[in-house]
PDB file of C-alpha atoms in Angstrom:
ATOM      1  CA  MET A   8     -16.283  15.495  10.019  1.00  0.00           C
ATOM      2  CA  THR A   9     -16.492  11.723  10.247  1.00  0.00           C
ATOM      3  CA  THR A  10     -14.178  10.144   7.703  1.00  0.00           C
ATOM      4  CA  LYS A  11     -15.106   7.343   5.361  1.00  0.00           C
ATOM      5  CA  GLY A  12     -13.077   4.594   7.048  1.00  0.00           C
ATOM      6  CA  GLU A  13     -13.477   5.832  10.606  1.00  0.00           C
ATOM      7  CA  GLN A  14     -13.667   2.248  11.877  1.00  0.00           C
ATOM      8  CA  PHE A  15      -9.939   1.998  11.087  1.00  0.00           C
ATOM      9  CA  ALA A  16      -8.920   5.141  12.960  1.00  0.00           C
ATOM     10  CA  GLY A  17      -6.421   4.741  15.790  1.00  0.00           C
ATOM     11  CA  LEU A  18      -3.540   2.271  16.019  1.00  0.00           C
ATOM     12  CA  THR A  19      -3.063  -0.429  13.422  1.00  0.00           C
ATOM     13  CA  VAL A  20       0.123  -2.447  13.946  1.00  0.00           C
ATOM     14  CA  ALA A  21       1.949  -3.714  10.864  1.00  0.00           C
ATOM     15  CA  LEU A  22       2.790  -7.188  12.151  1.00  0.00           C
ATOM     16  CA  VAL A  23       6.094  -8.905  11.490  1.00  0.00           C
ATOM     17  CA  THR A  24       5.899 -12.454  10.152  1.00  0.00           C
ATOM     18  CA  PRO A  25       7.766 -14.775  12.526  1.00  0.00           C
ATOM     19  CA  PHE A  26       9.793 -17.584  10.965  1.00  0.00           C
ATOM     20  CA  ARG A  27      11.353 -20.688  12.444  1.00  0.00           C
ATOM     21  CA  ASP A  28      13.836 -22.728  10.413  1.00  0.00           C
ATOM     22  CA  GLY A  29      12.633 -21.050   7.239  1.00  0.00           C
ATOM     23  CA  ALA A  30       8.922 -21.658   7.738  1.00  0.00           C
ATOM     24  CA  VAL A  31       6.135 -19.402   9.019  1.00  0.00           C
ATOM     25  CA  ASP A  32       5.873 -19.887  12.790  1.00  0.00           C
ATOM     26  CA  GLU A  33       2.118 -19.972  13.361  1.00  0.00           C
ATOM     27  CA  ALA A  34       2.370 -20.369  17.133  1.00  0.00           C
ATOM     28  CA  ALA A  35       4.555 -17.265  17.399  1.00  0.00           C
ATOM     29  CA  LEU A  36       2.223 -15.359  15.069  1.00  0.00           C
ATOM     30  CA  ARG A  37      -0.750 -16.134  17.296  1.00  0.00           C
ATOM     31  CA  LYS A  38       1.197 -14.831  20.319  1.00  0.00           C
ATOM     32  CA  LEU A  39       1.859 -11.570  18.477  1.00  0.00           C
ATOM     33  CA  VAL A  40      -1.874 -11.142  17.878  1.00  0.00           C
ATOM     34  CA  ASP A  41      -2.585 -11.813  21.565  1.00  0.00           C
ATOM     35  CA  PHE A  42       0.051  -9.260  22.595  1.00  0.00           C
ATOM     36  CA  GLN A  43      -1.535  -6.532  20.462  1.00  0.00           C
ATOM     37  CA  ILE A  44      -4.976  -7.292  21.863  1.00  0.00           C
ATOM     38  CA  GLU A  45      -3.626  -7.140  25.424  1.00  0.00           C
ATOM     39  CA  GLN A  46      -1.866  -3.847  24.702  1.00  0.00           C
ATOM     40  CA  GLY A  47      -4.973  -2.157  23.333  1.00  0.00           C
ATOM     41  CA  ALA A  48      -4.189  -1.873  19.616  1.00  0.00           C
ATOM     42  CA  ASP A  49      -7.225  -1.253  17.431  1.00  0.00           C
ATOM     43  CA  CYS A  50      -6.215  -3.345  14.422  1.00  0.00           C
ATOM     44  CA  VAL A  51      -3.422  -5.567  13.113  1.00  0.00           C
ATOM     45  CA  SER A  52      -2.130  -5.649   9.561  1.00  0.00           C
ATOM     46  CA  PRO A  53      -0.468  -8.922   8.549  1.00  0.00           C
ATOM     47  CA  VAL A  54       1.657  -9.453   5.424  1.00  0.00           C
ATOM     48  CA  GLY A  55       2.476  -5.870   4.626  1.00  0.00           C
ATOM     49  CA  THR A  56       6.004  -4.611   4.080  1.00  0.00           C
ATOM     50  CA  THR A  57       6.833  -5.249   7.739  1.00  0.00           C
ATOM     51  CA  GLY A  58       5.491  -8.783   7.322  1.00  0.00           C
ATOM     52  CA  GLU A  59       8.042  -9.506   4.557  1.00  0.00           C
ATOM     53  CA  SER A  60       5.277 -10.100   2.024  1.00  0.00           C
ATOM     54  CA  PRO A  61       7.656  -9.976  -0.981  1.00  0.00           C
ATOM     55  CA  THR A  62       9.402 -13.161   0.178  1.00  0.00           C
ATOM     56  CA  LEU A  63       6.306 -15.157   1.112  1.00  0.00           C
ATOM     57  CA  SER A  64       4.893 -17.668  -1.333  1.00  0.00           C
ATOM     58  CA  HIS A  65       1.251 -17.275  -2.316  1.00  0.00           C
ATOM     59  CA  GLU A  66       0.398 -20.204  -0.040  1.00  0.00           C
ATOM     60  CA  GLU A  67       2.268 -18.644   2.885  1.00  0.00           C
ATOM     61  CA  HIS A  68       0.599 -15.287   2.263  1.00  0.00           C
ATOM     62  CA  GLU A  69      -2.773 -16.972   2.609  1.00  0.00           C
ATOM     63  CA  GLN A  70      -1.545 -18.969   5.617  1.00  0.00           C
ATOM     64  CA  VAL A  71      -0.579 -15.815   7.513  1.00  0.00           C
ATOM     65  CA  ILE A  72      -3.846 -14.044   6.702  1.00  0.00           C
ATOM     66  CA  SER A  73      -5.995 -17.019   7.702  1.00  0.00           C
ATOM     67  CA  THR A  74      -3.986 -17.620  10.900  1.00  0.00           C
ATOM     68  CA  VAL A  75      -4.326 -14.000  12.015  1.00  0.00           C
ATOM     69  CA  CYS A  76      -8.028 -13.788  11.150  1.00  0.00           C
ATOM     70  CA  ASP A  77      -8.751 -17.104  12.858  1.00  0.00           C
ATOM     71  CA  HIS A  78      -6.897 -16.153  16.021  1.00  0.00           C
ATOM     72  CA  ALA A  79      -8.215 -12.595  16.138  1.00  0.00           C
ATOM     73  CA  ALA A  80     -11.718 -14.073  16.137  1.00  0.00           C
ATOM     74  CA  GLY A  81     -13.352 -10.656  16.283  1.00  0.00           C
ATOM     75  CA  ARG A  82     -11.268  -9.509  19.278  1.00  0.00           C
ATOM     76  CA  ILE A  83      -9.319  -7.047  17.119  1.00  0.00           C
ATOM     77  CA  LYS A  84      -9.779  -5.813  13.560  1.00  0.00           C
ATOM     78  CA  VAL A  85      -7.618  -7.274  10.785  1.00  0.00           C
ATOM     79  CA  MET A  86      -6.419  -5.229   7.793  1.00  0.00           C
ATOM     80  CA  ALA A  87      -4.785  -7.841   5.577  1.00  0.00           C
ATOM     81  CA  GLY A  88      -2.071  -6.934   3.105  1.00  0.00           C
ATOM     82  CA  THR A  89      -3.272  -8.089  -0.326  1.00  0.00           C
ATOM     83  CA  GLY A  90      -1.454  -5.805  -2.747  1.00  0.00           C
ATOM     84  CA  SER A  91       0.386  -6.891  -5.876  1.00  0.00           C
ATOM     85  CA  ASN A  92       1.758  -5.383  -9.067  1.00  0.00           C
ATOM     86  CA  SER A  93      -0.613  -7.740 -10.877  1.00  0.00           C
ATOM     87  CA  THR A  94      -4.214  -6.589 -10.650  1.00  0.00           C
ATOM     88  CA  ALA A  95      -5.501 -10.140 -11.082  1.00  0.00           C
ATOM     89  CA  GLU A  96      -3.288 -11.372  -8.235  1.00  0.00           C
ATOM     90  CA  ALA A  97      -4.384  -8.495  -5.980  1.00  0.00           C
ATOM     91  CA  ILE A  98      -8.015  -9.415  -6.649  1.00  0.00           C
ATOM     92  CA  ARG A  99      -7.335 -13.059  -5.826  1.00  0.00           C
ATOM     93  CA  LEU A 100      -5.589 -12.233  -2.555  1.00  0.00           C
ATOM     94  CA  THR A 101      -8.213  -9.668  -1.563  1.00  0.00           C
ATOM     95  CA  ARG A 102     -10.974 -12.165  -2.228  1.00  0.00           C
ATOM     96  CA  PHE A 103      -9.131 -14.698  -0.076  1.00  0.00           C
ATOM     97  CA  ALA A 104      -8.755 -12.156   2.757  1.00  0.00           C
ATOM     98  CA  LYS A 105     -12.473 -11.372   2.692  1.00  0.00           C
ATOM     99  CA  ASN A 106     -13.374 -15.065   2.820  1.00  0.00           C
ATOM    100  CA  ALA A 107     -10.898 -15.582   5.690  1.00  0.00           C
ATOM    101  CA  GLY A 108     -12.718 -12.937   7.727  1.00  0.00           C
ATOM    102  CA  ALA A 109     -10.517  -9.856   7.322  1.00  0.00           C
ATOM    103  CA  ASP A 110     -12.150  -6.524   8.111  1.00  0.00           C
ATOM    104  CA  ALA A 111     -10.254  -4.660   5.390  1.00  0.00           C
ATOM    105  CA  ALA A 112      -7.540  -5.091   2.783  1.00  0.00           C
ATOM    106  CA  LEU A 113      -4.382  -2.964   2.559  1.00  0.00           C
ATOM    107  CA  LEU A 114      -3.288  -2.640  -1.065  1.00  0.00           C
ATOM    108  CA  VAL A 115       0.173  -1.335  -1.847  1.00  0.00           C
ATOM    109  CA  ALA A 116       0.560   0.616  -5.072  1.00  0.00           C
ATOM    110  CA  PRO A 117       1.584  -1.656  -7.969  1.00  0.00           C
ATOM    111  CA  TYR A 118       5.354  -1.705  -7.664  1.00  0.00           C
ATOM    112  CA  TYR A 119       8.122  -1.936 -10.268  1.00  0.00           C
ATOM    113  CA  ASN A 120       5.907  -1.604 -13.358  1.00  0.00           C
ATOM    114  CA  LYS A 121       5.249   2.119 -12.638  1.00  0.00           C
ATOM    115  CA  PRO A 122       1.695   2.562 -13.967  1.00  0.00           C
ATOM    116  CA  THR A 123       0.318   5.838 -15.250  1.00  0.00           C
ATOM    117  CA  GLN A 124      -2.084   7.664 -12.930  1.00  0.00           C
ATOM    118  CA  GLU A 125      -4.928   6.206 -14.989  1.00  0.00           C
ATOM    119  CA  GLY A 126      -3.383   2.770 -14.503  1.00  0.00           C
ATOM    120  CA  PHE A 127      -3.349   3.278 -10.732  1.00  0.00           C
ATOM    121  CA  PHE A 128      -6.988   4.341 -10.790  1.00  0.00           C
ATOM    122  CA  LEU A 129      -8.136   1.412 -12.931  1.00  0.00           C
ATOM    123  CA  HIS A 130      -6.117  -1.049 -10.784  1.00  0.00           C
ATOM    124  CA  TYR A 131      -7.891  -0.033  -7.582  1.00  0.00           C
ATOM    125  CA  GLN A 132     -11.236   0.339  -9.303  1.00  0.00           C
ATOM    126  CA  ALA A 133     -11.015  -3.220 -10.611  1.00  0.00           C
ATOM    127  CA  ILE A 134     -10.249  -4.592  -7.137  1.00  0.00           C
ATOM    128  CA  ALA A 135     -13.054  -2.575  -5.544  1.00  0.00           C
ATOM    129  CA  GLU A 136     -15.548  -3.827  -8.105  1.00  0.00           C
ATOM    130  CA  ALA A 137     -14.424  -7.432  -7.732  1.00  0.00           C
ATOM    131  CA  VAL A 138     -14.372  -7.679  -3.921  1.00  0.00           C
ATOM    132  CA  ASP A 139     -16.867  -6.033  -1.587  1.00  0.00           C
ATOM    133  CA  ILE A 140     -14.611  -5.288   1.398  1.00  0.00           C
ATOM    134  CA  PRO A 141     -13.241  -1.976   2.735  1.00  0.00           C
ATOM    135  CA  LEU A 142     -10.022  -1.168   0.858  1.00  0.00           C
ATOM    136  CA  VAL A 143      -7.076   0.923   2.052  1.00  0.00           C
ATOM    137  CA  VAL A 144      -4.749   2.371  -0.582  1.00  0.00           C
ATOM    138  CA  TYR A 145      -1.092   2.118   0.479  1.00  0.00           C
ATOM    139  CA  ASN A 146       1.011   4.812  -1.169  1.00  0.00           C
ATOM    140  CA  ILE A 147       4.738   4.394  -0.523  1.00  0.00           C
ATOM    141  CA  PRO A 148       6.691   5.680  -3.554  1.00  0.00           C
ATOM    142  CA  GLY A 149      10.035   5.130  -1.832  1.00  0.00           C
ATOM    143  CA  ARG A 150       9.409   1.391  -2.249  1.00  0.00           C
ATOM    144  CA  THR A 151       7.160   1.235  -5.297  1.00  0.00           C
ATOM    145  CA  ALA A 152       9.098   3.721  -7.481  1.00  0.00           C
ATOM    146  CA  LYS A 153       6.113   5.945  -8.297  1.00  0.00           C
ATOM    147  CA  ASN A 154       3.742   8.211  -6.388  1.00  0.00           C
ATOM    148  CA  ILE A 155      -0.024   7.901  -6.608  1.00  0.00           C
ATOM    149  CA  GLU A 156      -0.707  11.608  -6.993  1.00  0.00           C
ATOM    150  CA  ALA A 157      -3.142  13.299  -4.622  1.00  0.00           C
ATOM    151  CA  GLU A 158      -5.569  13.983  -7.489  1.00  0.00           C
ATOM    152  CA  THR A 159      -5.738  10.253  -8.245  1.00  0.00           C
ATOM    153  CA  ILE A 160      -6.346   9.349  -4.595  1.00  0.00           C
ATOM    154  CA  VAL A 161      -9.101  11.974  -4.360  1.00  0.00           C
ATOM    155  CA  ARG A 162     -10.648  10.428  -7.462  1.00  0.00           C
ATOM    156  CA  LEU A 163     -10.421   6.949  -5.892  1.00  0.00           C
ATOM    157  CA  ALA A 164     -12.273   8.282  -2.837  1.00  0.00           C
ATOM    158  CA  GLU A 165     -15.446   8.366  -4.956  1.00  0.00           C
ATOM    159  CA  ILE A 166     -15.430   4.556  -5.113  1.00  0.00           C
ATOM    160  CA  PRO A 167     -17.687   3.374  -2.244  1.00  0.00           C
ATOM    161  CA  ASN A 168     -15.500   0.681  -0.671  1.00  0.00           C
ATOM    162  CA  ILE A 169     -12.186   2.537  -0.935  1.00  0.00           C
ATOM    163  CA  VAL A 170     -12.264   4.023   2.543  1.00  0.00           C
ATOM    164  CA  ALA A 171      -8.741   5.034   3.562  1.00  0.00           C
ATOM    165  CA  VAL A 172      -5.183   5.679   2.500  1.00  0.00           C
ATOM    166  CA  LYS A 173      -1.972   4.709   4.250  1.00  0.00           C
ATOM    167  CA  GLU A 174       0.038   7.837   3.516  1.00  0.00           C
ATOM    168  CA  SER A 175       3.767   7.058   3.290  1.00  0.00           C
ATOM    169  CA  THR A 176       5.016   9.766   0.956  1.00  0.00           C
ATOM    170  CA  GLY A 177       6.373  11.904   3.781  1.00  0.00           C
ATOM    171  CA  SER A 178       4.696  14.879   2.122  1.00  0.00           C
ATOM    172  CA  MET A 179       2.489  17.009   4.327  1.00  0.00           C
ATOM    173  CA  ASP A 180       1.349  18.858   1.195  1.00  0.00           C
ATOM    174  CA  GLN A 181       0.070  15.648  -0.373  1.00  0.00           C
ATOM    175  CA  ALA A 182      -1.641  14.607   2.858  1.00  0.00           C
ATOM    176  CA  SER A 183      -3.217  18.054   3.201  1.00  0.00           C
ATOM    177  CA  GLN A 184      -4.649  17.921  -0.299  1.00  0.00           C
ATOM    178  CA  ILE A 185      -6.157  14.467   0.238  1.00  0.00           C
ATOM    179  CA  ILE A 186      -7.716  15.500   3.552  1.00  0.00           C
ATOM    180  CA  ALA A 187      -9.021  18.791   2.152  1.00  0.00           C
ATOM    181  CA  GLU A 188     -10.524  17.318  -1.009  1.00  0.00           C
ATOM    182  CA  SER A 189     -11.867  13.921   0.089  1.00  0.00           C
ATOM    183  CA  ASN A 190     -13.474  12.175   3.031  1.00  0.00           C
ATOM    184  CA  LEU A 191     -10.947   9.325   3.079  1.00  0.00           C
ATOM    185  CA  THR A 192      -9.525   8.258   6.418  1.00  0.00           C
ATOM    186  CA  VAL A 193      -5.834   9.171   6.217  1.00  0.00           C
ATOM    187  CA  LEU A 194      -3.469   6.967   8.229  1.00  0.00           C
ATOM    188  CA  SER A 195       0.206   7.718   8.692  1.00  0.00           C
ATOM    189  CA  GLY A 196       2.604   5.181   7.228  1.00  0.00           C
ATOM    190  CA  ASP A 197       5.583   6.758   9.025  1.00  0.00           C
ATOM    191  CA  ASP A 198       5.710   6.491  12.803  1.00  0.00           C
ATOM    192  CA  SER A 199       7.564   9.769  13.257  1.00  0.00           C
ATOM    193  CA  LEU A 200       4.908  11.693  11.281  1.00  0.00           C
ATOM    194  CA  THR A 201       1.808  10.369  13.040  1.00  0.00           C
ATOM    195  CA  LEU A 202       1.211  13.389  15.272  1.00  0.00           C
ATOM    196  CA  PRO A 203       1.914  16.001  12.548  1.00  0.00           C
ATOM    197  CA  LEU A 204      -0.445  14.136  10.218  1.00  0.00           C
ATOM    198  CA  MET A 205      -3.159  13.959  12.864  1.00  0.00           C
ATOM    199  CA  ALA A 206      -2.824  17.720  13.341  1.00  0.00           C
ATOM    200  CA  LEU A 207      -3.830  18.044   9.665  1.00  0.00           C
ATOM    201  CA  GLY A 208      -6.819  15.741  10.101  1.00  0.00           C
ATOM    202  CA  GLY A 209      -5.233  12.304   9.850  1.00  0.00           C
ATOM    203  CA  ARG A 210      -6.903   9.636  11.955  1.00  0.00           C
ATOM    204  CA  GLY A 211      -4.098   7.359  13.129  1.00  0.00           C
ATOM    205  CA  VAL A 212      -1.203   5.210  11.997  1.00  0.00           C
ATOM    206  CA  VAL A 213      -0.235   1.858  10.533  1.00  0.00           C
ATOM    207  CA  SER A 214       2.741   1.465  12.831  1.00  0.00           C
ATOM    208  CA  VAL A 215       6.010  -0.468  12.737  1.00  0.00           C
ATOM    209  CA  VAL A 216       7.245   0.551  16.187  1.00  0.00           C
ATOM    210  CA  GLY A 217       3.863  -0.570  17.524  1.00  0.00           C
ATOM    211  CA  ASN A 218       5.255  -4.098  17.377  1.00  0.00           C
ATOM    212  CA  ILE A 219       7.208  -3.280  20.556  1.00  0.00           C
ATOM    213  CA  VAL A 220       5.517  -0.230  22.161  1.00  0.00           C
ATOM    214  CA  PRO A 221       1.848  -0.302  21.116  1.00  0.00           C
ATOM    215  CA  GLN A 222       0.664   1.234  24.392  1.00  0.00           C
ATOM    216  CA  ASP A 223       2.863   4.294  23.884  1.00  0.00           C
ATOM    217  CA  VAL A 224       1.692   4.847  20.309  1.00  0.00           C
ATOM    218  CA  LYS A 225      -1.920   4.419  21.400  1.00  0.00           C
ATOM    219  CA  ALA A 226      -1.376   6.835  24.295  1.00  0.00           C
ATOM    220  CA  MET A 227      -0.174   9.531  21.893  1.00  0.00           C
ATOM    221  CA  ILE A 228      -3.187   9.085  19.629  1.00  0.00           C
ATOM    222  CA  THR A 229      -5.604   9.083  22.574  1.00  0.00           C
ATOM    223  CA  ALA A 230      -4.046  12.207  24.096  1.00  0.00           C
ATOM    224  CA  PHE A 231      -4.396  14.058  20.805  1.00  0.00           C
ATOM    225  CA  GLU A 232      -7.997  12.955  20.372  1.00  0.00           C
ATOM    226  CA  LYS A 233      -8.792  14.231  23.881  1.00  0.00           C
ATOM    227  CA  GLY A 234      -7.261  17.591  23.038  1.00  0.00           C
ATOM    228  CA  ASP A 235      -4.317  17.151  25.416  1.00  0.00           C
ATOM    229  CA  LEU A 236      -1.640  18.474  23.080  1.00  0.00           C
ATOM    230  CA  THR A 237       0.973  18.717  25.821  1.00  0.00           C
ATOM    231  CA  ALA A 238       0.716  15.002  26.559  1.00  0.00           C
ATOM    232  CA  ALA A 239       0.522  14.130  22.858  1.00  0.00           C
ATOM    233  CA  ARG A 240       3.673  16.130  22.088  1.00  0.00           C
ATOM    234  CA  ALA A 241       5.536  14.608  25.022  1.00  0.00           C
ATOM    235  CA  GLN A 242       4.645  11.114  23.802  1.00  0.00           C
ATOM    236  CA  HIS A 243       5.602  12.073  20.229  1.00  0.00           C
ATOM    237  CA  TYR A 244       9.077  13.210  21.244  1.00  0.00           C
ATOM    238  CA  LYS A 245       9.604  10.130  23.388  1.00  0.00           C
ATOM    239  CA  LEU A 246       8.632   7.910  20.451  1.00  0.00           C
ATOM    240  CA  PHE A 247      10.532  10.054  17.957  1.00  0.00           C
ATOM    241  CA  SER A 248      13.928   9.217  19.430  1.00  0.00           C
ATOM    242  CA  LEU A 249      13.109   5.505  19.368  1.00  0.00           C
ATOM    243  CA  CYS A 250      11.767   5.638  15.794  1.00  0.00           C
ATOM    244  CA  ARG A 251      14.751   7.661  14.572  1.00  0.00           C
ATOM    245  CA  ASP A 252      17.372   5.415  16.156  1.00  0.00           C
ATOM    246  CA  LEU A 253      15.573   2.143  15.449  1.00  0.00           C
ATOM    247  CA  LEU A 254      14.142   2.550  11.975  1.00  0.00           C
ATOM    248  CA  SER A 255      17.150   4.374  10.523  1.00  0.00           C
ATOM    249  CA  MET A 256      19.528   1.490  11.267  1.00  0.00           C
ATOM    250  CA  ALA A 257      18.523  -0.646   8.283  1.00  0.00           C
ATOM    251  CA  THR A 258      15.645  -1.369   5.934  1.00  0.00           C
ATOM    252  CA  ASN A 259      12.359  -2.294   7.622  1.00  0.00           C
ATOM    253  CA  PRO A 260      11.721  -4.940   8.998  1.00  0.00           C
ATOM    254  CA  ILE A 261      15.364  -5.735   9.831  1.00  0.00           C
ATOM    255  CA  PRO A 262      15.662  -3.460  12.882  1.00  0.00           C
ATOM    256  CA  ILE A 263      12.197  -4.112  14.313  1.00  0.00           C
ATOM    257  CA  LYS A 264      12.778  -7.863  14.175  1.00  0.00           C
ATOM    258  CA  ALA A 265      16.178  -7.357  15.825  1.00  0.00           C
ATOM    259  CA  ALA A 266      14.523  -5.293  18.566  1.00  0.00           C
ATOM    260  CA  MET A 267      11.918  -7.982  19.121  1.00  0.00           C
ATOM    261  CA  LYS A 268      14.693 -10.572  19.378  1.00  0.00           C
ATOM    262  CA  ILE A 269      16.511  -8.499  22.014  1.00  0.00           C
ATOM    263  CA  LEU A 270      13.239  -8.129  23.925  1.00  0.00           C
ATOM    264  CA  GLY A 271      12.517 -11.867  23.695  1.00  0.00           C
ATOM    265  CA  ARG A 272       9.436 -11.458  21.498  1.00  0.00           C
ATOM    266  CA  ASP A 273      10.801 -13.008  18.280  1.00  0.00           C
ATOM    267  CA  ASN A 274      13.829 -15.012  17.231  1.00  0.00           C
ATOM    268  CA  GLY A 275      14.809 -12.365  14.684  1.00  0.00           C
ATOM    269  CA  GLU A 276      14.814 -14.752  11.730  1.00  0.00           C
ATOM    270  CA  LEU A 277      14.576 -13.039   8.335  1.00  0.00           C
ATOM    271  CA  ARG A 278      14.419 -14.203   4.747  1.00  0.00           C
ATOM    272  CA  LEU A 279      16.913 -13.229   2.090  1.00  0.00           C
ATOM    273  CA  PRO A 280      17.460 -10.699   0.711  1.00  0.00           C
ATOM    274  CA  MET A 281      16.846  -9.290   4.209  1.00  0.00           C
ATOM    275  CA  THR A 282      19.907  -9.812   6.426  1.00  0.00           C
ATOM    276  CA  PRO A 283      20.373  -9.393  10.206  1.00  0.00           C
ATOM    277  CA  LEU A 284      22.107  -6.514  11.921  1.00  0.00           C
ATOM    278  CA  ASP A 285      25.744  -7.149  12.723  1.00  0.00           C
ATOM    279  CA  ALA A 286      26.966  -7.485  16.331  1.00  0.00           C
ATOM    280  CA  ALA A 287      27.907  -3.812  16.660  1.00  0.00           C
ATOM    281  CA  GLN A 288      24.527  -2.706  15.357  1.00  0.00           C
ATOM    282  CA  GLU A 289      22.728  -5.076  17.725  1.00  0.00           C
ATOM    283  CA  GLN A 290      24.676  -3.594  20.634  1.00  0.00           C
ATOM    284  CA  GLU A 291      23.752  -0.094  19.487  1.00  0.00           C
ATOM    285  CA  LEU A 292      20.106  -1.127  19.197  1.00  0.00           C
ATOM    286  CA  ALA A 293      20.151  -2.666  22.674  1.00  0.00           C
ATOM    287  CA  GLU A 294      21.394   0.661  24.032  1.00  0.00           C
ATOM    288  CA  THR A 295      18.566   2.474  22.237  1.00  0.00           C
ATOM    289  CA  LEU A 296      16.024   0.118  23.816  1.00  0.00           C
ATOM    290  CA  ARG A 297      17.686   0.550  27.225  1.00  0.00           C
ATOM    291  CA  THR A 298      17.585   4.341  26.935  1.00  0.00           C
ATOM    292  CA  TYR A 299      13.886   4.159  26.086  1.00  0.00           C
ATOM    293  CA  GLY A 300      13.268   2.031  29.160  1.00  0.00           C
ATOM    294  CA  LEU A 301      12.503  -1.283  27.503  1.00  0.00           C
ATOM    295  CA  LEU A 302      15.525  -3.082  28.992  1.00  0.00           C
TER     296      LEU A 302
END
């Protein structure tokens, strides 16, 4: 069965936001977009969690979205992060993303204020009614403090322009219920669970590790779609060791930015309260990258 947001199946890379001397580095950001296009990614997602959205000003948030959309110029899809724990602010950002040329908006569950399930539903309904653009619900209770229950997501699937969910609960039961009871496109929000989720009917991933190995993530997805489970599993286990060793070192995006620094693709600059890995951790990370074959 073709899913509702099938145009966003495959590999979406959750882009980091490069900084230089405390400011957004637009030139570096454009290079990251070019790299993903060259590597065959299907979509990029700026200013999500990996893009350090909580520490960007509203002006910077818009700057990153407009820079990515402008530079993508139709060469790759853009799923802009526009979520907020204020419904009015989420509408404003989503409207901006649409006007900037984004193909979709990724909307994290309202964090900190812990809405009721009805509150979640009305939040997304209000955004969908206010802005006519494909919307992707981003459910990550480990960061937002509350789960959007499967029943609520299935209910949201009835809204025409809510087309997909980025599933980051880690629960195969929740993912199974959403897939069984709706036609939403389900995308993994955890790199290590992409293949298991696709086995249930998921259609791809919004990937962190794709910042450094997009071709390998894409190869796994393609192998699965072709029915080559042996190749897909082999790619999964290769990626699994990298994801486990990389993403468990510290809170995202600290380790992925450190990896990109080691590989010469970013300067590794973060914004407080995010802090860099220490020297021992960097050495450990370099060994992980060497073992994988990246150094």
